Short mmCIF file of C-alpha atoms and ligand atoms in Angstrom, two decimals:
data_model
loop_
_atom_site.label_atom_id
_atom_site.label_comp_id
_atom_site.label_asym_id
_atom_site.label_seq_id
_atom_site.Cartn_x
_atom_site.Cartn_y
_atom_site.Cartn_z
CA MET A 1279 89.56 36.64 151.23
CA SER A 1280 92.04 33.67 152.80
CA ARG A 1281 88.78 32.77 154.14
CA HIS A 1282 88.48 30.33 150.83
CA LEU A 1283 92.19 29.43 150.02
CA LYS A 1284 92.60 25.71 151.33
CA ALA A 1285 95.82 23.53 152.56
CA LEU A 1286 96.54 20.77 149.98
CA ILE A 1287 99.13 18.29 150.10
CA GLY A 1288 100.06 16.49 147.73
CA PRO A 1289 103.28 14.40 147.55
CA SER A 1290 105.42 13.69 144.98
CA ILE A 1291 106.07 9.93 144.17
CA LEU A 1292 108.94 10.77 142.26
CA ASN A 1293 111.50 9.41 144.86
CA ALA A 1294 109.80 6.72 146.29
CA ASP A 1295 110.49 2.86 145.97
CA LEU A 1296 108.63 2.96 142.08
CA SER A 1297 108.46 -0.40 142.18
CA LYS A 1298 106.09 -0.26 144.47
CA LEU A 1299 104.07 2.42 143.04
CA TYR A 1300 100.66 1.17 144.20
CA GLU A 1301 101.70 0.16 148.15
CA GLU A 1302 103.81 3.41 147.86
CA SER A 1303 100.60 6.02 147.07
CA GLN A 1304 97.99 4.19 149.39
CA LYS A 1305 100.92 5.59 151.76
CA LEU A 1306 100.83 8.02 151.72
CA LEU A 1307 97.00 8.77 151.12
CA ASP A 1308 95.99 6.80 154.39
CA ASN A 1309 99.14 9.19 155.34
CA GLY A 1310 97.16 12.44 155.42
CA ALA A 1311 98.12 13.38 151.39
CA ASP A 1312 95.62 16.04 149.50
CA TYR A 1313 95.76 14.35 146.67
CA LEU A 1314 99.10 12.98 144.61
CA HIS A 1315 101.64 15.22 142.12
CA LEU A 1316 102.66 12.65 139.53
CA ASP A 1317 105.28 13.03 137.59
CA VAL A 1318 105.94 13.24 134.05
CA MET A 1319 108.91 13.18 132.27
CA ASP A 1320 109.57 13.20 129.00
CA GLY A 1321 113.42 13.48 128.63
CA HIS A 1322 113.64 16.13 126.11
CA PHE A 1323 111.80 18.96 127.68
CA VAL A 1324 113.58 18.37 130.98
CA PRO A 1325 117.05 15.34 131.30
CA ASN A 1326 114.94 12.97 132.26
CA LEU A 1327 112.31 9.47 132.34
CA THR A 1328 109.96 8.78 134.35
CA PHE A 1329 106.28 7.40 133.37
CA GLY A 1330 103.23 8.27 131.08
CA HIS A 1331 99.83 7.39 130.85
CA PRO A 1332 100.31 4.00 131.07
CA VAL A 1333 101.23 3.89 134.60
CA VAL A 1334 98.35 6.29 135.82
CA LYS A 1335 96.08 4.22 134.33
CA CYS A 1336 96.84 1.38 136.12
CA LEU A 1337 97.51 3.72 139.62
CA ARG A 1338 93.80 4.76 138.99
CA GLY A 1339 92.99 1.29 138.61
CA LYS A 1340 94.07 0.39 142.22
CA ILE A 1341 93.29 3.47 143.26
CA LYS A 1342 90.02 4.78 142.88
CA ASP A 1343 89.15 8.01 144.46
CA ALA A 1344 92.22 9.98 145.95
CA PHE A 1345 92.93 13.52 143.29
CA PHE A 1346 95.48 12.81 140.97
CA GLU A 1347 97.77 16.28 139.47
CA THR A 1348 99.71 14.74 136.82
CA HIS A 1349 102.89 17.32 136.63
CA MET A 1350 103.86 17.36 132.99
CA MET A 1351 107.72 18.02 132.00
CA VAL A 1352 107.26 17.39 128.90
CA SER A 1353 107.76 19.64 124.95
CA ASN A 1354 104.81 19.07 123.34
CA PRO A 1355 101.64 18.54 127.02
CA GLU A 1356 99.13 18.70 123.86
CA GLN A 1357 100.27 15.96 122.73
CA TRP A 1358 99.39 14.29 126.27
CA ILE A 1359 95.96 15.40 127.40
CA VAL A 1360 93.59 12.56 125.81
CA PRO A 1361 95.58 10.24 127.24
CA MET A 1362 95.76 11.42 130.82
CA ALA A 1363 91.79 12.21 131.06
CA ASP A 1364 91.33 8.70 130.27
CA ALA A 1365 93.90 7.29 132.50
CA GLY A 1366 91.67 9.20 135.11
CA VAL A 1367 93.50 12.34 136.07
CA ASN A 1368 92.37 15.25 137.75
CA GLN A 1369 94.87 17.91 137.08
CA TYR A 1370 96.98 18.55 134.13
CA THR A 1371 99.16 21.02 135.07
CA PHE A 1372 101.68 21.54 132.49
CA HIS A 1373 104.43 23.84 131.96
CA ILE A 1374 103.30 26.95 129.78
CA GLU A 1375 107.38 27.34 127.79
CA PRO A 1376 107.40 25.14 125.08
CA VAL A 1377 103.98 25.73 124.66
CA ASN A 1378 102.92 27.73 121.89
CA ASN A 1379 99.24 28.05 122.04
CA VAL A 1380 98.89 28.14 125.91
CA GLU A 1381 95.10 29.05 126.06
CA ASP A 1382 94.12 26.14 122.76
CA VAL A 1383 96.00 23.71 125.15
CA CYS A 1384 94.18 24.88 128.63
CA ARG A 1385 90.95 24.52 126.97
CA LYS A 1386 91.41 20.97 125.69
CA ILE A 1387 92.21 20.05 129.44
CA LYS A 1388 88.75 22.19 130.42
CA GLU A 1389 86.76 19.89 127.55
CA HIS A 1390 88.22 16.49 128.52
CA GLY A 1391 87.09 16.92 132.13
CA MET A 1392 90.37 17.79 133.51
CA LYS A 1393 91.29 21.00 135.86
CA VAL A 1394 94.65 23.48 134.46
CA GLY A 1395 97.29 23.78 136.28
CA VAL A 1396 99.72 26.38 134.46
CA ALA A 1397 103.54 26.22 135.23
CA ILE A 1398 106.71 27.90 135.19
CA LYS A 1399 109.77 26.98 135.86
CA PRO A 1400 112.33 29.00 138.17
CA GLY A 1401 114.19 30.90 134.87
CA THR A 1402 110.63 31.80 133.77
CA PRO A 1403 109.00 35.74 134.95
CA VAL A 1404 106.00 35.60 136.78
CA ALA A 1405 103.91 38.02 134.09
CA ASP A 1406 104.41 35.51 131.24
CA VAL A 1407 102.05 33.03 133.59
CA GLU A 1408 100.03 36.29 134.93
CA LYS A 1409 98.13 36.03 131.41
CA TYR A 1410 97.28 32.84 131.63
CA ILE A 1411 95.11 33.03 134.99
CA ASN A 1412 91.94 33.57 133.97
CA MET A 1413 92.53 30.30 131.97
CA ALA A 1414 93.99 28.34 135.06
CA ASP A 1415 92.96 26.77 137.99
CA LEU A 1416 96.03 26.46 139.32
CA VAL A 1417 99.61 27.69 139.41
CA LEU A 1418 102.48 26.42 139.70
CA ILE A 1419 105.82 27.93 140.99
CA MET A 1420 109.13 25.19 140.81
CA THR A 1421 110.74 26.13 143.32
CA VAL A 1422 114.05 24.02 141.53
CA GLU A 1423 114.77 23.32 138.01
CA PRO A 1424 112.40 20.92 136.04
CA GLY A 1425 113.59 17.27 136.24
CA PHE A 1426 115.63 15.36 139.41
CA GLY A 1427 113.73 15.21 143.19
CA GLY A 1428 116.36 16.01 146.28
CA GLN A 1429 117.78 19.52 145.15
CA LYS A 1430 117.51 22.50 147.03
CA PHE A 1431 114.91 24.79 147.42
CA MET A 1432 114.94 28.66 145.73
CA GLU A 1433 114.44 30.70 148.12
CA ASN A 1434 114.48 33.51 144.72
CA GLN A 1435 111.19 32.25 143.42
CA MET A 1436 109.43 33.20 146.83
CA GLU A 1437 109.12 36.40 144.56
CA LYS A 1438 106.80 35.25 142.15
CA VAL A 1439 105.05 33.31 144.65
CA LYS A 1440 104.21 36.44 147.03
CA TYR A 1441 103.06 38.57 143.79
CA LEU A 1442 100.53 36.33 142.32
CA ARG A 1443 99.01 36.89 146.36
CA GLU A 1444 98.76 40.05 146.46
CA ASN A 1445 97.34 40.20 143.21
CA TYR A 1446 95.14 37.53 143.29
CA PRO A 1447 93.84 36.37 147.14
CA LEU A 1448 91.77 33.35 145.92
CA LEU A 1449 94.32 31.38 143.14
CA ASP A 1450 95.26 28.65 144.00
CA ILE A 1451 99.43 28.28 143.68
CA GLU A 1452 101.71 25.72 144.75
CA VAL A 1453 105.64 24.94 144.96
CA ASP A 1454 107.30 22.62 143.61
CA GLY A 1455 110.80 20.82 144.83
CA GLY A 1456 113.32 21.16 147.78
CA VAL A 1457 110.13 21.78 149.52
CA GLY A 1458 109.38 20.39 153.44
CA PRO A 1459 109.58 21.18 157.08
CA SER A 1460 112.62 23.11 156.86
CA THR A 1461 111.30 25.47 153.66
CA ILE A 1462 107.93 25.24 154.51
CA ASN A 1463 108.16 28.28 156.60
CA CYS A 1464 109.06 31.08 153.44
CA CYS A 1465 106.20 29.24 150.92
CA ALA A 1466 103.67 29.43 153.58
CA ASN A 1467 104.24 32.44 154.53
CA ALA A 1468 104.44 33.81 150.39
CA GLY A 1469 101.47 32.35 150.02
CA ALA A 1470 101.29 28.89 148.25
CA ASN A 1471 98.56 26.99 149.99
CA TRP A 1472 99.30 23.48 147.29
CA ILE A 1473 102.75 22.63 148.21
CA VAL A 1474 104.18 18.96 146.31
CA SER A 1475 106.57 17.96 148.15
CA GLY A 1476 108.81 14.46 147.65
CA THR A 1477 111.92 13.41 148.99
CA ALA A 1478 111.16 15.26 152.75
CA VAL A 1479 107.67 13.11 152.97
CA ILE A 1480 108.69 9.64 151.43
CA GLY A 1481 112.07 9.67 152.94
CA ALA A 1482 110.40 11.18 156.06
CA ALA A 1483 110.39 8.33 159.31
CA ASP A 1484 106.82 10.01 160.29
CA GLN A 1485 104.94 10.63 156.81
CA SER A 1486 101.38 11.61 158.60
CA ALA A 1487 103.56 13.90 161.06
CA THR A 1488 105.59 14.85 157.75
CA ILE A 1489 102.22 15.45 156.28
CA ASN A 1490 100.42 17.44 158.63
CA PHE A 1491 103.42 19.84 159.42
CA LEU A 1492 103.28 21.01 156.42
CA ARG A 1493 99.41 21.59 156.76
CA ASP A 1494 99.84 23.31 159.86
CA ALA A 1495 102.17 25.38 158.28
CA VAL A 1496 99.46 26.62 155.22
CA ASN A 1497 96.99 26.76 157.43
CA ASN A 1498 98.75 29.08 159.85
CA ALA A 1499 100.10 31.98 157.41
CA ILE A 1500 96.26 31.39 155.59
CA ASN A 1501 94.72 32.02 159.27
CA LYS A 1502 97.33 35.35 159.78
CA LYS A 1503 96.05 36.91 157.16
C1 LIG B 2780 111.15 17.70 139.98
C2 LIG B 2780 109.72 17.33 140.69
C3 LIG B 2780 108.83 17.40 141.88
C4 LIG B 2780 110.27 16.54 142.63
C5 LIG B 2780 109.68 16.85 143.79
O1 LIG B 2780 111.73 18.18 138.78
O2 LIG B 2780 108.35 17.76 140.03
O3 LIG B 2780 107.90 17.40 141.84
O4 LIG B 2780 110.11 15.80 142.69
O5 LIG B 2780 110.64 16.63 144.68
P1 LIG B 2780 111.62 17.22 145.57
O6 LIG B 2780 110.38 17.54 146.85
O7 LIG B 2780 112.36 15.87 146.56
O8 LIG B 2780 112.54 17.97 145.23
ZN1 LIG B 2781 106.96 18.78 140.19
#
């Protein structure tokens, strides 16, 4: 079963020097990042603001072939599907909490040629997202309250990851928030295979070694199963 699961490391550039977004992103890719996790916040769904599709589009103009995931921490994810597709996003991961018709949003994302990620905050039960798994390419289990980088990893969210892995052996499960070398084994053993890591990678003295460390931990866990 686990033969087909891939370990992928997606650094979050949220806590990088955003005045050098392109350079920081390219450096992460040169250091082995499998994809870029771009945190989009609207100041409404979460109490913080970052950037939107115009910035993503500029980044895509300079980085042609990397996989871009946008993590949409916004109140109306439906609104940004077309502009994000136009900006060259590969995967549109959105929170289900504020959305009335999750199926419609999933459908529209696919119609616009992007992969679908469905995300839940720490307080949202896993059953709420489970019903959309057949429409999604990935489930994101947040391991902090969305809004800010550099927060403490919430280990109690691993129950959700374990539940999903036990019931959906080939599902891509992503974790995001407080993930780094000291918490990766917890995530990997629970069954996560897409790993977002912000401050732990951005602030690392050796980004490449840190990314490899995270990927090795996930591969070890996959191969143990
Ligand atoms: C939090 C964001 C995360 C965060 C990750 O709202 O979704 O992607 O930036 O950063 P760290 O790894 O520092 O928690
Ligand atoms: Zn994120």
